[in-house]
């Protein structure tokens, strides 16, 4: 008996507005794997021909306008490209609007109006704006609650995200499936070789608000270790951060740098310890990325971190700089302990693959038929 193939349309909200970021990576990896795994019986229909995202273009899921590469990455050019991309994708959007199943990639209310007759799928990454409203002038997730209320299927990237969704929005009409994220295979390894570990603490990504970067800085000042702290991504230190580092007397031990995916992979492979002090995450993709490179992981003791790290990570009390300092000192002075968690992390990271994300998502889609 021939299996039924389900066409799933993806609107262009992310593909037409993002250059980088976790959501763009998620949709690019998900769609790319569904295309390469035809036995899952899902046929992705793209709502775009042109994209602002390097993730989509690198997987042949759209083309980037040459104006972006010619004129550079300044903010005005990005805005111009988005206008051009959105206009150029009109025909592809119409095809998706006619789909029986549409996976909405973000929460712009106009997308709800464009496809009233379709079965709707929405992915919820986290409930950070609901949990920390004081950090936002307006909810950056826009009409997320409306999308959830109108969904026929809800995907959450962790059980923790699902629990928070139900906590803040109450009983949900649509079924909810957990489809965890994954990390790409390490790019810095060749023929099984491993870069030598350095006396470096690694921090990755944005630093403000609930990310508790200040807690890590205070821990570095309180502890005994003289290891350097390398912050990858998140932009240059702003004036308040510079003052904090100076006040704590650690400005000569902390540096920030930007990095390509390949360079970040190298830092995961070289760092002696990855520290993720964020008090709240929807999933925490850097944890899996670090573990997949054999980098020992130290996390804040919060639900999503526990869910992803399991027994392959060590933990400190959320927001407690003193406890974090003790945990860092214990790890940096014990090579055997770091080796133990390195091995555990490598093993645990194999549980998180984009193939598995695609398989679980396809199963969820097919439950709509």
XYZ file of C-alpha atoms in Angstrom:
369
model
C 0.000 0.000 0.000
C 1.451 3.358 -1.051
C 2.050 5.814 1.762
C 0.276 9.150 1.636
C 2.607 12.153 1.284
C 1.469 15.226 3.182
C 2.247 18.653 1.731
C 3.166 21.130 4.466
C 3.463 24.812 3.591
C 5.852 27.104 5.474
C 5.115 30.811 5.522
C 7.950 33.256 4.845
C 7.937 35.180 8.132
C 11.376 33.956 9.228
C 12.884 33.473 5.769
C 12.033 37.059 4.764
C 13.075 38.848 7.954
C 15.983 37.080 9.688
C 19.630 36.810 8.776
C 20.745 34.587 11.658
C 19.315 33.357 14.946
C 17.997 30.177 16.483
C 14.575 30.243 14.824
C 16.074 30.595 11.341
C 18.467 27.733 12.010
C 15.645 25.548 13.337
C 13.405 25.983 10.302
C 16.278 25.630 7.842
C 17.481 22.391 9.457
C 13.956 21.011 9.849
C 12.937 21.665 6.240
C 16.285 20.551 4.850
C 16.091 17.230 6.695
C 12.470 16.633 5.700
C 13.522 17.081 2.069
C 16.388 14.606 2.499
C 14.211 12.058 4.350
C 11.380 11.304 1.883
C 10.376 8.166 3.808
C 8.874 10.498 6.428
C 6.184 11.294 3.833
C 6.305 15.073 4.237
C 6.678 17.370 1.224
C 7.714 20.891 2.323
C 6.201 23.746 0.301
C 8.213 26.946 0.716
C 6.513 30.317 0.950
C 9.553 32.084 -0.451
C 11.987 32.080 -3.343
C 14.263 34.759 -1.907
C 15.554 34.854 1.664
C 17.436 37.149 4.013
C 18.855 34.176 5.926
C 22.242 32.623 5.275
C 20.961 29.425 6.900
C 18.264 28.969 4.265
C 20.484 29.923 1.337
C 23.310 27.622 2.479
C 20.874 24.672 2.276
C 19.464 25.754 -1.105
C 16.196 26.767 0.520
C 16.111 30.139 -1.198
C 18.419 32.674 -2.802
C 19.873 35.782 -1.233
C 19.595 39.063 -3.106
C 22.938 40.192 -4.509
C 22.301 43.724 -3.213
C 22.895 42.463 0.323
C 26.303 41.008 -0.477
C 27.282 43.965 -2.681
C 26.398 46.756 -0.276
C 27.220 45.002 2.993
C 25.401 44.339 6.235
C 24.427 47.804 7.445
C 20.996 48.214 8.984
C 19.509 50.322 6.116
C 20.546 47.671 3.591
C 18.958 44.938 5.693
C 15.706 46.890 5.764
C 15.832 47.449 2.022
C 16.500 43.776 1.406
C 13.564 42.732 3.554
C 11.222 44.974 1.572
C 12.511 43.564 -1.714
C 12.440 39.964 -0.491
C 8.909 40.253 0.865
C 7.679 41.664 -2.423
C 9.508 39.053 -4.510
C 8.002 36.198 -2.484
C 4.363 37.142 -3.174
C 3.698 34.259 -5.583
C 5.289 31.667 -3.286
C 3.179 32.956 -0.403
C 0.041 32.445 -2.445
C 0.960 28.787 -3.016
C 1.428 28.232 0.683
C -1.860 29.991 1.467
C -3.607 27.274 -0.552
C -1.979 24.466 1.466
C -4.090 22.234 3.676
C -1.420 22.369 6.412
C 0.602 25.509 7.115
C 3.459 25.764 9.586
C 3.650 29.393 10.701
C 7.262 30.364 11.339
C 6.579 33.399 13.536
C 3.706 35.380 15.027
C 2.795 38.246 12.676
C -1.038 38.478 12.807
C -1.212 39.163 9.068
C -0.147 35.557 8.492
C -3.307 34.344 10.218
C -5.462 36.305 7.802
C -3.707 34.855 4.744
C -4.636 31.211 5.353
C -7.963 30.807 7.113
C -8.856 27.387 5.700
C -5.639 25.546 6.511
C -4.709 23.311 9.417
C -2.323 25.479 11.393
C 0.941 24.443 13.043
C 2.954 26.739 15.309
C 6.263 26.218 17.120
C 6.711 27.737 20.582
C 10.382 28.227 21.454
C 10.003 29.811 24.877
C 7.843 32.017 27.074
C 10.586 34.498 27.943
C 8.546 37.676 27.223
C 5.729 36.347 29.418
C 8.103 35.351 32.190
C 10.197 38.548 32.095
C 7.856 41.286 30.809
C 9.942 43.956 32.537
C 12.741 43.312 30.027
C 10.617 44.250 27.002
C 8.851 47.457 25.983
C 6.516 45.321 23.873
C 6.193 41.560 23.437
C 8.647 40.691 20.623
C 6.631 37.542 19.955
C 3.822 39.775 18.708
C 0.581 37.756 18.395
C 1.928 34.445 19.706
C -1.091 33.880 21.946
C -3.426 34.313 18.953
C -1.422 31.800 16.933
C -1.533 29.297 19.791
C -5.291 29.832 20.197
C -5.872 29.223 16.460
C -3.445 26.316 16.093
C -4.458 22.764 15.238
C -1.038 21.508 16.325
C 1.551 23.058 18.654
C 5.214 22.071 18.687
C 7.452 22.909 21.664
C 11.235 22.591 21.617
C 11.361 21.166 25.148
C 9.089 19.804 27.851
C 10.062 22.864 29.870
C 8.737 25.151 27.101
C 5.530 23.108 27.004
C 5.071 23.409 30.768
C 5.580 27.175 30.601
C 3.189 27.492 27.670
C 0.430 25.760 29.622
C 1.268 27.753 32.754
C 0.896 31.141 31.061
C -1.859 30.384 28.535
C -3.879 27.849 30.482
C -5.629 24.820 28.915
C -4.773 24.482 25.226
C -7.200 23.537 22.471
C -4.611 21.914 20.202
C -2.445 18.861 20.927
C 1.145 19.674 21.903
C 4.181 17.675 20.733
C 7.735 18.114 22.053
C 10.320 18.198 19.243
C 13.766 18.984 20.740
C 16.465 20.917 18.905
C 19.872 19.617 17.861
C 23.399 20.738 17.071
C 25.275 20.430 13.822
C 28.250 18.015 13.817
C 31.464 19.685 15.057
C 33.162 21.571 12.214
C 36.590 21.898 13.797
C 37.364 18.178 13.870
C 39.122 16.552 10.970
C 39.844 12.842 10.824
C 38.965 12.493 14.479
C 41.598 14.965 15.697
C 40.890 17.111 18.759
C 42.247 20.607 19.328
C 44.204 20.986 22.593
C 42.124 22.347 25.460
C 43.052 25.770 26.827
C 42.556 27.412 30.208
C 39.479 29.197 28.937
C 35.943 29.579 30.253
C 33.573 29.952 27.314
C 30.350 32.006 27.257
C 28.239 32.087 24.070
C 25.527 34.465 22.858
C 23.579 37.380 24.268
C 24.466 38.607 27.749
C 21.662 40.899 28.927
C 18.827 40.423 31.388
C 17.965 36.829 32.277
C 21.207 35.589 30.679
C 22.925 36.497 34.006
C 26.280 37.399 32.493
C 26.840 39.692 35.480
C 26.534 36.668 37.794
C 29.315 34.938 35.856
C 31.508 38.041 36.101
C 30.960 38.239 39.855
C 31.795 34.541 40.179
C 35.007 35.044 38.243
C 35.993 37.823 40.651
C 35.076 35.748 43.735
C 36.774 32.517 42.667
C 40.378 31.416 42.718
C 40.812 30.501 39.065
C 42.934 32.652 36.773
C 41.438 31.197 33.613
C 40.412 33.633 30.904
C 36.727 34.197 30.068
C 36.004 34.339 26.325
C 32.579 35.652 25.290
C 31.623 34.691 21.740
C 28.843 36.668 20.063
C 26.393 39.037 21.696
C 28.086 42.140 20.313
C 30.876 44.229 21.874
C 30.730 45.001 25.579
C 28.559 48.057 26.245
C 29.536 50.784 28.674
C 27.810 49.242 31.719
C 29.562 45.925 31.123
C 32.929 47.648 30.768
C 32.330 49.418 34.080
C 31.296 46.125 35.715
C 34.454 44.334 34.568
C 36.563 47.258 35.754
C 34.818 47.432 39.144
C 35.339 43.706 39.670
C 38.987 43.975 38.626
C 38.706 41.329 35.891
C 38.814 43.447 32.726
C 42.184 41.955 31.766
C 40.778 38.396 31.993
C 37.632 38.839 29.915
C 37.298 39.424 26.182
C 34.532 39.448 23.613
C 34.744 38.379 19.989
C 32.511 37.630 17.038
C 32.871 34.303 15.289
C 31.637 32.381 12.287
C 30.051 28.975 12.838
C 33.423 27.373 12.056
C 35.248 29.625 14.513
C 32.655 28.999 17.233
C 33.108 25.271 16.657
C 36.830 25.730 17.253
C 36.200 27.575 20.512
C 33.948 24.767 21.743
C 36.771 22.356 20.931
C 39.479 24.460 22.612
C 37.726 25.734 25.745
C 38.333 23.978 29.034
C 34.808 24.663 30.330
C 31.557 26.019 28.894
C 29.490 28.072 31.350
C 25.803 28.869 30.702
C 24.506 30.972 33.633
C 21.181 31.928 31.981
C 18.371 31.609 34.494
C 15.833 30.616 31.844
C 15.918 29.028 28.380
C 13.408 27.442 26.066
C 15.986 24.776 25.244
C 19.566 26.005 25.426
C 21.144 24.982 22.125
C 24.707 26.050 23.132
C 24.632 23.289 25.760
C 24.230 20.588 23.098
C 26.782 22.330 20.874
C 29.354 22.336 23.680
C 28.680 18.714 24.647
C 28.990 17.581 21.023
C 32.529 19.012 21.019
C 33.480 17.270 24.261
C 33.545 20.535 26.204
C 32.528 20.089 29.870
C 29.353 22.018 30.703
C 28.379 24.030 33.793
C 24.759 25.228 33.838
C 22.346 27.194 35.982
C 20.022 24.774 37.751
C 16.818 25.578 35.836
C 14.267 23.219 34.207
C 15.350 23.510 30.555
C 19.039 23.217 31.462
C 18.303 20.093 33.508
C 16.243 18.650 30.690
C 19.012 19.112 28.112
C 22.092 18.582 30.270
C 20.851 15.673 32.374
C 23.635 13.927 34.268
C 26.175 15.016 31.642
C 26.475 18.524 33.119
C 27.226 20.134 36.463
C 24.943 22.781 37.969
C 24.958 25.806 40.256
C 22.132 27.573 42.052
C 20.429 30.076 39.761
C 21.709 33.620 40.274
C 24.185 32.578 42.997
C 27.615 33.957 42.104
C 29.234 32.371 45.154
C 28.010 28.894 44.257
C 29.031 29.407 40.640
C 32.529 30.413 41.760
C 32.823 27.220 43.836
C 31.680 25.047 40.923
C 34.092 26.716 38.489
C 37.007 26.314 40.878
C 36.174 22.639 41.454
C 36.145 21.922 37.721
C 39.174 23.930 36.611
C 41.353 22.317 39.291
C 40.311 18.742 38.496
C 41.269 17.491 35.036
C 39.814 14.043 35.729
C 36.453 15.585 36.605
C 36.450 17.617 33.409
C 37.331 14.506 31.409
C 34.461 12.659 33.079
C 31.909 15.299 32.078
C 33.457 15.651 28.644
C 32.826 11.959 27.955
C 29.316 12.117 29.376
C 28.513 15.169 27.285
C 29.726 13.546 24.088
C 27.484 10.568 24.742
C 24.424 12.648 25.654
C 24.762 14.970 22.664
C 24.112 12.037 20.319
C 20.507 11.980 21.574
C 19.890 15.380 19.959
C 19.991 15.224 16.151
C 18.159 17.144 13.438
C 17.150 13.803 11.922
C 15.301 12.998 15.133
C 13.770 16.486 15.199
C 12.523 15.916 11.632
C 11.171 12.447 12.504
C 9.227 13.679 15.528
C 7.916 16.689 13.619
C 6.776 14.543 10.667
C 4.942 12.246 13.076
C 3.215 15.285 14.581
C 2.227 16.628 11.142
C 0.743 13.285 10.114
C -1.404 13.222 13.248
C -3.433 16.000 11.576
C -4.580 13.689 8.757
